[in-house]
XYZ file of C-alpha atoms in Angstrom:
639
model
C -32.067 -10.848 21.469
C -29.451 -8.326 20.222
C -29.114 -9.203 16.507
C -26.086 -6.991 16.178
C -24.226 -8.683 18.996
C -25.043 -12.077 17.557
C -24.349 -11.495 13.872
C -21.251 -9.317 14.015
C -18.871 -11.909 15.563
C -20.183 -14.503 13.062
C -19.646 -12.098 10.138
C -16.140 -11.179 11.306
C -15.207 -14.816 11.546
C -16.813 -15.423 8.110
C -14.990 -12.503 6.582
C -11.584 -13.795 7.801
C -12.149 -17.428 7.036
C -14.463 -17.939 4.064
C -12.488 -16.128 1.352
C -9.462 -18.371 1.823
C -10.514 -20.843 -0.896
C -8.186 -23.566 -2.006
C -8.427 -22.413 -5.602
C -7.135 -18.940 -4.860
C -3.706 -18.560 -6.478
C -1.037 -16.431 -4.924
C -0.643 -13.419 -7.154
C 2.808 -12.735 -8.704
C 3.121 -9.459 -6.769
C 2.439 -11.394 -3.523
C 5.060 -14.027 -4.458
C 7.612 -11.209 -5.005
C 6.667 -9.510 -1.733
C 7.299 -12.790 0.168
C 10.297 -14.270 -1.678
C 12.137 -11.944 -4.029
C 14.519 -9.775 -2.050
C 15.485 -7.824 -5.126
C 11.868 -6.867 -5.893
C 10.516 -3.395 -5.128
C 7.633 -5.182 -3.497
C 9.619 -7.329 -1.072
C 8.894 -7.177 2.674
C 10.903 -9.042 5.265
C 7.971 -10.121 7.500
C 10.499 -11.703 9.947
C 11.510 -8.131 10.902
C 7.929 -6.887 11.102
C 7.101 -5.453 14.555
C 5.743 -8.218 16.866
C 3.970 -5.701 19.157
C 1.240 -4.216 17.039
C -0.640 -2.179 19.676
C 1.296 1.077 19.103
C 1.271 0.898 15.347
C -1.233 2.978 13.290
C -4.440 1.760 11.647
C -3.982 1.597 7.852
C -6.862 2.570 5.450
C -6.842 2.646 1.677
C -9.251 3.545 -1.066
C -9.063 4.237 -4.773
C -9.401 7.972 -3.955
C -10.561 10.339 -1.248
C -13.901 8.575 -0.755
C -12.492 6.389 1.936
C -12.288 9.395 4.268
C -16.052 8.742 4.818
C -15.031 5.518 6.485
C -12.270 7.224 8.476
C -14.785 9.901 9.624
C -17.032 7.181 11.038
C -14.080 5.531 12.815
C -13.026 8.870 14.301
C -16.507 9.681 15.513
C -17.579 6.279 16.734
C -18.542 5.974 20.428
C -20.115 2.559 20.774
C -17.891 1.053 23.461
C -16.610 1.797 26.961
C -12.964 2.522 26.425
C -12.041 1.157 29.851
C -13.893 -2.134 29.875
C -14.518 -2.776 26.128
C -18.216 -3.292 26.990
C -20.575 -2.299 24.177
C -21.993 0.912 25.558
C -21.114 4.584 24.804
C -18.985 6.379 27.385
C -18.811 9.806 25.784
C -15.263 9.224 24.537
C -14.474 8.324 20.912
C -13.525 4.687 20.673
C -10.426 5.354 18.559
C -9.219 8.554 20.268
C -5.773 7.177 21.046
C -5.164 5.572 17.638
C -2.915 6.857 14.855
C -3.882 6.412 11.253
C -2.326 6.111 7.815
C -4.541 6.760 4.840
C -3.707 5.957 1.174
C -5.739 7.444 -1.721
C -4.806 5.630 -4.900
C -5.999 8.574 -6.941
C -3.652 8.083 -9.901
C -5.048 4.600 -10.635
C -8.724 5.332 -10.157
C -11.446 4.537 -11.100
C -10.996 0.974 -10.018
C -14.405 0.019 -11.309
C -13.254 0.242 -14.985
C -10.456 -2.297 -14.851
C -12.660 -5.329 -15.134
C -14.605 -3.846 -18.048
C -11.299 -3.201 -19.833
C -10.266 -6.832 -19.334
C -7.738 -5.915 -16.597
C -9.224 -7.614 -13.517
C -5.883 -9.199 -12.714
C -4.209 -5.810 -12.695
C -6.945 -4.492 -10.369
C -6.227 -7.366 -7.927
C -2.558 -6.432 -8.072
C -3.360 -2.774 -7.352
C -5.232 -3.745 -4.203
C -2.309 -5.865 -2.994
C 0.166 -3.039 -3.800
C -1.968 -0.607 -1.735
C -1.739 -3.016 1.196
C 1.999 -3.505 0.735
C 2.509 0.278 0.938
C 0.676 0.338 4.319
C 2.724 -2.607 5.550
C 6.049 -1.063 4.496
C 7.872 1.771 6.214
C 8.674 3.950 3.223
C 7.028 6.531 1.004
C 8.077 8.723 -1.944
C 8.763 12.367 -1.215
C 7.822 13.423 -4.742
C 7.056 11.904 -8.144
C 10.583 12.556 -9.489
C 12.373 10.341 -7.004
C 14.117 7.168 -8.167
C 13.201 5.325 -4.943
C 11.173 5.984 -1.771
C 13.237 7.881 0.776
C 10.630 8.921 3.304
C 10.181 6.925 6.469
C 6.804 5.966 7.987
C 5.450 3.339 10.353
C 3.989 -0.040 9.222
C 0.389 -0.654 10.313
C -1.374 -3.087 12.695
C -4.602 -3.562 10.716
C -5.704 -2.764 7.145
C -9.141 -1.397 6.393
C -10.105 -1.592 2.740
C -12.319 1.445 2.447
C -13.124 0.695 -1.163
C -15.894 -1.734 -2.263
C -14.223 -2.651 -5.610
C -10.870 -3.306 -3.910
C -12.697 -5.410 -1.331
C -14.452 -7.402 -4.047
C -11.284 -8.075 -6.030
C -8.438 -7.813 -3.502
C -9.561 -8.804 0.035
C -8.914 -12.579 -0.294
C -5.577 -11.982 -1.964
C -4.418 -9.649 0.806
C -5.664 -12.108 3.386
C -3.752 -14.901 1.573
C -0.545 -12.789 1.476
C -0.697 -12.141 5.236
C -1.491 -15.841 5.978
C 1.521 -16.962 3.906
C 3.675 -14.396 5.719
C 2.360 -15.694 9.077
C 1.548 -12.142 9.945
C -0.673 -11.117 12.820
C -1.940 -8.126 10.826
C -5.680 -8.465 9.914
C -7.521 -6.972 6.938
C -11.223 -6.070 6.751
C -13.327 -4.745 3.938
C -16.510 -2.640 3.649
C -18.782 -5.120 1.833
C -19.452 -7.479 4.767
C -20.092 -4.551 7.115
C -22.422 -2.808 4.609
C -24.405 -5.995 4.000
C -24.913 -6.656 7.661
C -25.895 -3.063 8.375
C -28.573 -3.211 5.731
C -30.035 -6.555 6.992
C -29.930 -5.423 10.605
C -31.701 -2.172 9.812
C -34.484 -3.968 8.030
C -35.123 -6.225 11.015
C -37.360 -9.326 10.769
C -39.391 -8.413 7.622
C -40.292 -11.635 5.826
C -39.908 -10.029 2.387
C -37.712 -7.151 1.296
C -35.694 -5.565 -1.563
C -32.273 -4.084 -1.124
C -30.769 -1.788 -3.705
C -27.000 -1.620 -4.286
C -25.456 1.422 -5.967
C -21.789 0.762 -6.645
C -19.070 1.006 -9.228
C -19.109 -1.126 -12.358
C -16.336 -3.352 -10.925
C -18.154 -4.019 -7.672
C -21.456 -4.791 -9.446
C -19.836 -7.073 -11.999
C -18.121 -9.016 -9.232
C -21.516 -9.835 -7.664
C -19.984 -9.551 -4.222
C -22.885 -7.683 -2.514
C -25.518 -10.053 -3.808
C -23.527 -13.112 -2.707
C -22.827 -11.606 0.716
C -26.436 -10.478 1.296
C -27.907 -13.829 0.333
C -25.328 -15.687 2.370
C -25.985 -13.716 5.580
C -29.717 -13.025 5.437
C -32.098 -14.935 7.754
C -33.141 -18.233 6.137
C -36.897 -17.338 6.235
C -36.357 -13.874 4.545
C -37.337 -13.473 0.904
C -34.778 -11.097 -0.430
C -34.383 -9.367 -3.802
C -31.171 -7.486 -4.648
C -31.229 -4.754 -7.283
C -27.749 -3.729 -8.363
C -26.914 -0.627 -10.356
C -23.499 0.452 -11.633
C -22.823 4.037 -10.705
C -21.705 5.306 -14.127
C -19.118 8.023 -13.584
C -20.364 8.672 -9.994
C -17.125 8.066 -8.084
C -15.030 9.851 -10.773
C -17.339 12.870 -10.546
C -17.003 13.053 -6.793
C -13.180 13.134 -7.090
C -13.546 15.535 -10.009
C -11.687 13.503 -12.597
C -11.547 15.971 -15.460
C -12.956 13.485 -17.978
C -16.154 13.456 -15.906
C -16.392 16.781 -14.145
C -14.400 19.899 -14.994
C -15.337 23.080 -13.161
C -13.391 25.218 -15.587
C -15.720 24.275 -18.487
C -18.207 26.702 -19.969
C -19.380 24.403 -22.751
C -19.097 20.784 -23.872
C -15.730 18.964 -23.594
C -14.311 16.598 -26.245
C -12.687 14.541 -23.484
C -15.959 13.815 -21.628
C -16.377 10.127 -20.575
C -19.584 10.314 -18.579
C -23.032 9.102 -19.653
C -24.368 10.453 -22.906
C -27.765 10.844 -24.484
C -29.153 7.502 -25.711
C -31.412 4.572 -24.825
C -28.813 1.873 -24.068
C -27.815 0.783 -20.557
C -25.571 3.500 -19.165
C -27.066 6.286 -21.369
C -29.113 9.333 -20.358
C -32.570 8.291 -21.574
C -34.297 11.353 -23.121
C -37.753 10.005 -21.964
C -36.585 10.276 -18.256
C -35.276 13.853 -18.300
C -38.090 15.055 -16.022
C -37.240 12.275 -13.521
C -33.538 13.069 -13.663
C -34.292 16.681 -12.968
C -30.678 17.818 -13.705
C -29.423 21.036 -12.223
C -28.035 23.249 -15.021
C -27.010 26.403 -13.053
C -23.303 27.208 -12.679
C -22.421 24.864 -15.597
C -23.461 21.744 -13.697
C -24.789 20.295 -16.968
C -24.657 21.307 -20.603
C -27.717 20.690 -22.823
C -27.837 21.270 -26.538
C -31.072 21.525 -28.557
C -31.825 21.649 -32.246
C -33.920 24.280 -33.982
C -37.097 22.549 -32.966
C -36.142 22.450 -29.269
C -35.379 18.749 -29.274
C -32.458 17.804 -26.975
C -29.594 16.411 -29.042
C -26.719 16.360 -26.526
C -26.207 16.266 -22.746
C -23.073 16.414 -20.678
C -23.153 16.137 -16.862
C -20.712 18.341 -14.947
C -21.335 17.960 -11.256
C -21.366 15.071 -8.760
C -24.914 15.967 -7.718
C -26.185 15.394 -11.275
C -24.391 12.037 -11.409
C -26.178 11.135 -8.154
C -29.607 12.044 -9.643
C -28.889 10.119 -12.819
C -27.720 6.926 -11.081
C -30.589 6.886 -8.566
C -33.146 7.022 -11.379
C -31.237 4.220 -13.123
C -31.513 2.051 -10.023
C -35.320 2.617 -9.745
C -35.750 1.979 -13.483
C -33.955 -1.353 -13.105
C -36.193 -2.243 -10.158
C -39.315 -1.263 -12.202
C -38.293 -3.495 -15.087
C -37.518 -6.456 -12.779
C -41.024 -6.188 -11.263
C -39.798 -6.651 -7.691
C -42.081 -8.379 -5.185
C -41.432 -5.838 -2.304
C -40.519 -2.140 -2.370
C -36.963 -1.114 -1.763
C -36.345 -0.775 1.936
C -32.634 0.080 1.883
C -30.117 1.282 -0.706
C -26.495 0.364 0.063
C -24.006 3.024 -1.055
C -21.501 0.494 -2.349
C -18.806 2.971 -3.011
C -17.188 5.121 -0.332
C -17.333 8.191 -2.634
C -21.123 8.192 -2.784
C -21.846 9.447 0.788
C -20.302 12.812 -0.305
C -23.538 13.278 -2.252
C -25.853 11.921 0.440
C -27.815 15.178 0.746
C -28.680 15.139 -2.960
C -29.489 11.410 -2.904
C -31.905 11.689 0.012
C -33.599 14.760 -1.455
C -34.023 13.154 -4.879
C -35.383 9.954 -3.405
C -38.222 11.915 -1.793
C -38.799 13.748 -5.093
C -38.879 10.487 -7.046
C -41.425 8.878 -4.681
C -43.753 11.817 -5.359
C -42.776 12.157 -9.031
C -45.566 12.237 -11.653
C -44.864 11.734 -15.295
C -46.668 13.630 -18.057
C -49.462 11.093 -18.035
C -50.131 11.731 -14.329
C -48.715 8.386 -13.231
C -46.293 7.904 -10.304
C -43.952 5.276 -11.686
C -41.690 5.055 -8.620
C -44.112 5.401 -5.680
C -44.664 1.631 -5.299
C -40.994 0.910 -5.657
C -39.821 2.972 -2.684
C -40.823 1.960 0.856
C -42.050 4.705 3.073
C -39.093 4.299 5.410
C -36.557 3.661 2.659
C -33.101 4.841 3.594
C -29.510 4.764 2.470
C -26.879 2.483 4.151
C -23.368 3.781 4.532
C -21.064 0.694 5.041
C -18.645 2.949 6.895
C -20.654 2.631 10.094
C -20.454 -1.130 10.241
C -16.777 -1.047 9.136
C -15.848 1.147 12.050
C -17.647 -1.280 14.370
C -15.903 -4.315 12.864
C -12.495 -2.590 13.081
C -12.903 -1.924 16.836
C -14.129 -5.457 17.510
C -11.209 -6.925 15.640
C -8.608 -4.874 17.494
C -10.327 -5.542 20.783
C -10.335 -9.294 20.210
C -6.650 -9.239 19.241
C -5.760 -6.967 22.176
C -4.301 -4.457 19.774
C -6.171 -1.315 20.850
C -3.854 1.515 21.751
C -5.339 2.484 25.113
C -2.393 4.668 26.170
C -1.525 7.847 24.355
C -2.626 11.288 23.344
C -4.987 12.458 20.588
C -4.196 10.313 17.542
C -2.639 11.656 14.360
C -3.244 11.007 10.664
C -0.708 10.576 7.871
C -2.518 10.825 4.529
C -0.773 9.727 1.295
C -1.929 9.890 -2.316
C -0.702 8.245 -5.482
C 0.537 10.438 -8.345
C 1.748 9.510 -11.797
C 5.597 9.139 -12.030
C 7.233 12.090 -13.693
C 9.843 9.666 -14.969
C 7.388 8.031 -17.424
C 7.606 8.771 -21.153
C 5.612 11.825 -22.170
C 3.142 9.768 -24.224
C 2.024 8.027 -21.033
C 0.957 11.314 -19.417
C -1.695 13.885 -20.293
C -1.293 17.617 -20.188
C -1.919 17.713 -16.438
C 0.693 15.072 -15.700
C -1.801 12.310 -15.053
C -1.815 8.819 -16.591
C -3.617 8.746 -19.966
C -6.652 6.513 -20.084
C -4.991 4.225 -22.654
C -1.879 3.768 -20.591
C -3.713 3.430 -17.242
C -5.898 0.577 -18.490
C -3.301 -0.975 -20.730
C -0.820 -2.019 -18.016
C -0.273 -5.714 -17.288
C 0.303 -7.354 -13.861
C 3.679 -8.745 -12.807
C 5.808 -5.793 -13.895
C 8.439 -4.130 -11.666
C 7.882 -0.754 -13.399
C 6.976 2.067 -11.052
C 4.229 4.013 -12.879
C 2.707 5.708 -9.819
C 4.190 6.841 -6.483
C 2.735 7.262 -3.046
C 3.484 10.749 -1.750
C 2.201 12.801 1.267
C -0.864 14.979 0.979
C -0.087 18.558 0.039
C -1.586 21.463 -1.802
C 0.327 20.307 -4.864
C -1.073 16.801 -4.845
C -4.682 17.330 -3.678
C -7.133 19.667 -5.359
C -8.477 22.646 -3.425
C -12.033 21.477 -4.193
C -11.395 18.062 -2.645
C -9.986 19.634 0.488
C -12.947 22.064 0.759
C -15.391 19.215 0.265
C -13.752 17.174 2.982
C -13.733 20.165 5.260
C -17.455 20.758 4.755
C -18.612 17.148 5.082
C -15.911 15.425 7.110
C -14.753 17.882 9.822
C -12.739 15.326 11.916
C -10.760 14.147 8.913
C -10.351 17.711 7.692
C -8.770 18.763 10.964
C -6.245 15.928 10.996
C -5.436 16.430 7.319
C -4.820 20.131 7.902
C -2.591 19.413 10.912
C -0.550 16.929 8.820
C -0.158 19.309 5.888
C 0.856 22.220 8.109
C 3.384 19.998 9.897
C 4.719 18.551 6.642
C 5.060 21.996 5.057
C 7.101 23.188 8.027
C 9.375 20.159 7.788
C 9.899 20.750 4.101
C 10.906 24.376 4.795
C 13.371 23.243 7.423
C 14.766 20.599 5.008
C 15.231 23.257 2.286
C 17.150 25.478 4.694
C 19.301 22.725 6.186
C 19.974 20.500 3.171
C 23.525 20.884 1.928
C 24.700 20.366 -1.569
C 27.340 17.678 -2.058
C 30.906 18.848 -1.763
C 33.003 18.335 -4.870
C 36.408 19.536 -6.144
C 34.481 22.029 -8.299
C 32.908 23.438 -5.094
C 36.378 24.023 -3.613
C 37.599 25.598 -6.919
C 34.668 28.049 -7.027
C 35.007 28.992 -3.352
C 38.785 29.541 -3.690
C 38.173 31.774 -6.771
C 35.550 33.844 -4.959
C 37.797 34.167 -1.865
C 40.670 35.320 -4.028
C 38.518 37.947 -5.703
C 37.277 39.158 -2.268
C 40.914 39.428 -1.042
C 41.818 41.468 -4.100
C 38.849 43.788 -3.469
C 39.873 44.074 0.213
C 43.462 44.955 -0.845
C 42.199 47.629 -3.229
C 40.018 49.145 -0.508
C 42.951 49.051 1.877
C 45.220 50.880 -0.651
C 42.679 53.434 -1.911
C 40.707 54.396 1.227
C 42.777 56.487 3.707
C 40.621 56.052 6.832
C 40.762 52.242 6.361
C 44.542 52.533 6.357
C 44.491 54.713 9.480
C 42.396 52.108 11.332
C 44.923 49.394 10.369
C 42.107 47.130 8.983
C 43.793 44.222 7.117
C 42.535 43.269 3.624
C 41.509 39.763 4.860
C 39.186 41.257 7.422
C 37.656 43.547 4.781
C 37.231 40.511 2.440
C 35.597 38.556 5.274
C 33.023 41.255 6.017
C 32.139 41.542 2.286
C 31.729 37.752 2.021
C 29.578 37.652 5.125
C 27.323 40.406 3.856
C 26.922 39.104 0.295
C 27.220 35.362 0.936
C 24.634 32.652 1.870
C 24.051 34.151 5.330
C 23.544 37.651 3.940
C 22.020 38.860 0.683
C 22.855 35.710 -1.328
C 24.634 37.748 -3.980
C 27.693 35.513 -4.299
C 27.523 31.737 -4.609
C 29.776 30.709 -1.709
C 29.055 27.147 -0.586
C 27.921 26.134 2.901
C 31.411 24.673 3.483
C 33.115 28.045 3.333
C 33.146 28.461 7.144
C 35.071 25.168 7.586
C 38.080 26.280 5.532
C 39.665 28.339 8.382
C 39.740 25.362 10.754
C 41.207 23.121 8.007
C 43.936 25.606 7.262
C 44.844 26.024 10.952
C 45.072 22.230 11.294
C 47.325 22.101 8.166
C 49.613 24.835 9.632
C 50.000 23.061 12.952
C 50.423 19.724 11.177
C 53.358 21.240 9.221
C 55.138 22.649 12.261
C 57.260 19.486 12.913
C 58.707 19.795 9.393
C 59.698 23.405 9.916
C 61.338 22.968 13.320
C 64.957 21.948 13.868
C 64.418 19.366 16.655
C 61.622 16.894 16.711
C 62.252 16.401 20.494
C 61.699 20.133 21.166
C 58.561 20.117 18.987
C 57.158 17.124 20.859
C 57.894 18.825 24.163
C 56.086 21.989 23.027
C 53.087 20.038 21.816
C 52.961 18.115 25.118
C 52.991 21.354 27.146
C 50.285 22.827 24.882
C 48.080 19.768 25.482
C 48.600 19.872 29.250
C 47.797 23.623 29.373
C 44.616 23.163 27.292
C 43.390 20.308 29.555
C 44.058 22.352 32.694
C 42.207 25.279 31.130
C 39.219 23.085 30.237
C 38.969 21.557 33.698
C 39.211 25.008 35.229
C 36.253 26.170 33.141
C 34.080 23.317 34.375
C 35.158 23.645 38.005
C 34.686 27.444 38.074
C 31.304 27.116 36.342
C 30.170 24.610 38.937
C 31.369 26.771 41.785
C 29.566 29.805 40.315
C 26.321 27.802 40.045
C 26.505 26.543 43.646
C 27.884 29.548 45.505
C 27.065 32.684 43.477
C 24.119 32.244 41.061
C 21.827 30.688 43.627
C 22.248 33.782 45.831
C 20.396 35.770 43.237
C 18.078 33.050 41.822
C 17.317 30.528 44.566
C 14.995 28.453 42.384
C 17.880 27.851 39.881
C 19.221 24.308 39.668
C 22.610 24.157 41.363
C 24.108 22.334 38.319
C 23.246 25.258 36.012
C 26.766 26.593 36.276
C 27.991 23.499 34.417
C 26.220 24.827 31.314
C 28.405 27.945 31.225
C 31.543 26.321 29.808
C 29.309 24.436 27.265
C 28.111 27.876 26.059
């Protein structure tokens, strides 16, 4: 029997139905989104597109870690694209789909909100992320008063964040249910749990490790999900370990990893030397085996060589540290079976998968100073890491297939990535020297406010660090290609906008232009009077002034600040002159007759141009270019 085929439909149904508990209260932000037309969160779901097939797939995470989920989605080939049958056909399953990705970088790490007593605000953040994907607007920069960019709403939401899934999934589901929306939302926790159980098979007894953020671990979501979906006869132990600073290190939050450092930082928030939970235990330094080259860690010793201070400064060292912490927790709990699988319960962690796999092998063979191997019996011989992204991609396809919302017609799909940045309109005390939210302000906010503290803007070299882009390029090539295409396309659009955008026309603009034109006419007059050969050529001062303005104005060397409206003044003056003619003539009847004749002549002339152009195209041009369309002559008068 195909366990995957049996359990996945059950899990999908459970994921959509079970969270909708009666005691779940509609969040204030959800109430505003549904009912308050004046709220910044409001969405008129009655106007939401009814045909979802052509809409993009929406994905959000607390940072760039969710791209590991998108990479799996882009690379998946588990189905026949023609029939929907579960068998590979050599064509990526999502090749025709478009995507929108949101990295809520400004508000990360999500895992700390619960510890700071702000779980309600974390739930609101998850709903706000979903609302952004459901809306059709984005901010162009962090100085805008309101979102002015236009984007498409989405047809399904993938929460590529374990913490957001734990705290926000049921609230987003509830919002969509209240709105009577056909849009579905799925999370990574259910898929990760099922993938781990499926890979273990029918073992009667097993242990699964979960390495996740503090928020995900404190929610207990993985343990509940694993115990709820395991086979009834299976004896299962779950070892959960908070990944202290791991996700922040992967995204290079400067309070956890700062590549510019050459020594200790006073702003460091990662694990420190000590014996409490979450500390770097000095007795386990050999097991941690930290890498110190290239300033990946700073270690301070006293005169006797005793280590007194440690600061981690690379994601790989955070990976080593947290893996040892997981095994130490398993050792203290005296588990009945070795660890068969370790779920990477944060989408940032797969970025360090190479280090994690290497260090797991090292720890199984590790001997302490007494010659003992403290971890050998805790790690199964076939122990492996589980990336929930694989199951999430599968669940996403099955959901779209069941709802008949797969986009089976189209070209290679595109990606529009967005990232949250701190609002530049905030008071200075709310921002650090790099323009990011301060820790105190970030974790001091309360839910229910209409204040815009962060804004969702497109990916660009200004908003995403070069290191993050390089890391994505190295590990996630499919995502990197689409991100690069988007950034190149967006950069070109910005350049066009800069060249085509006009400043508003005001009376002051007219006054400045008139003053500059007067000066140019004066210069033209002086040249006409002083230079003999100009006089001999009968060049008028106005023509001289016009050439100078053309050369030095906006279309030349940009030396004089003429506005973009300067070229329209001649037409306006001509219209004014002709408009005044009736007042200067002696007989209104004669003036009307003259105007009538002028109109008739102009219409005859215009018709003649089109007729002659058509005749040229049919009778003359085709003699020389037979393949030319016979109607081409009609384009001549247009030119």
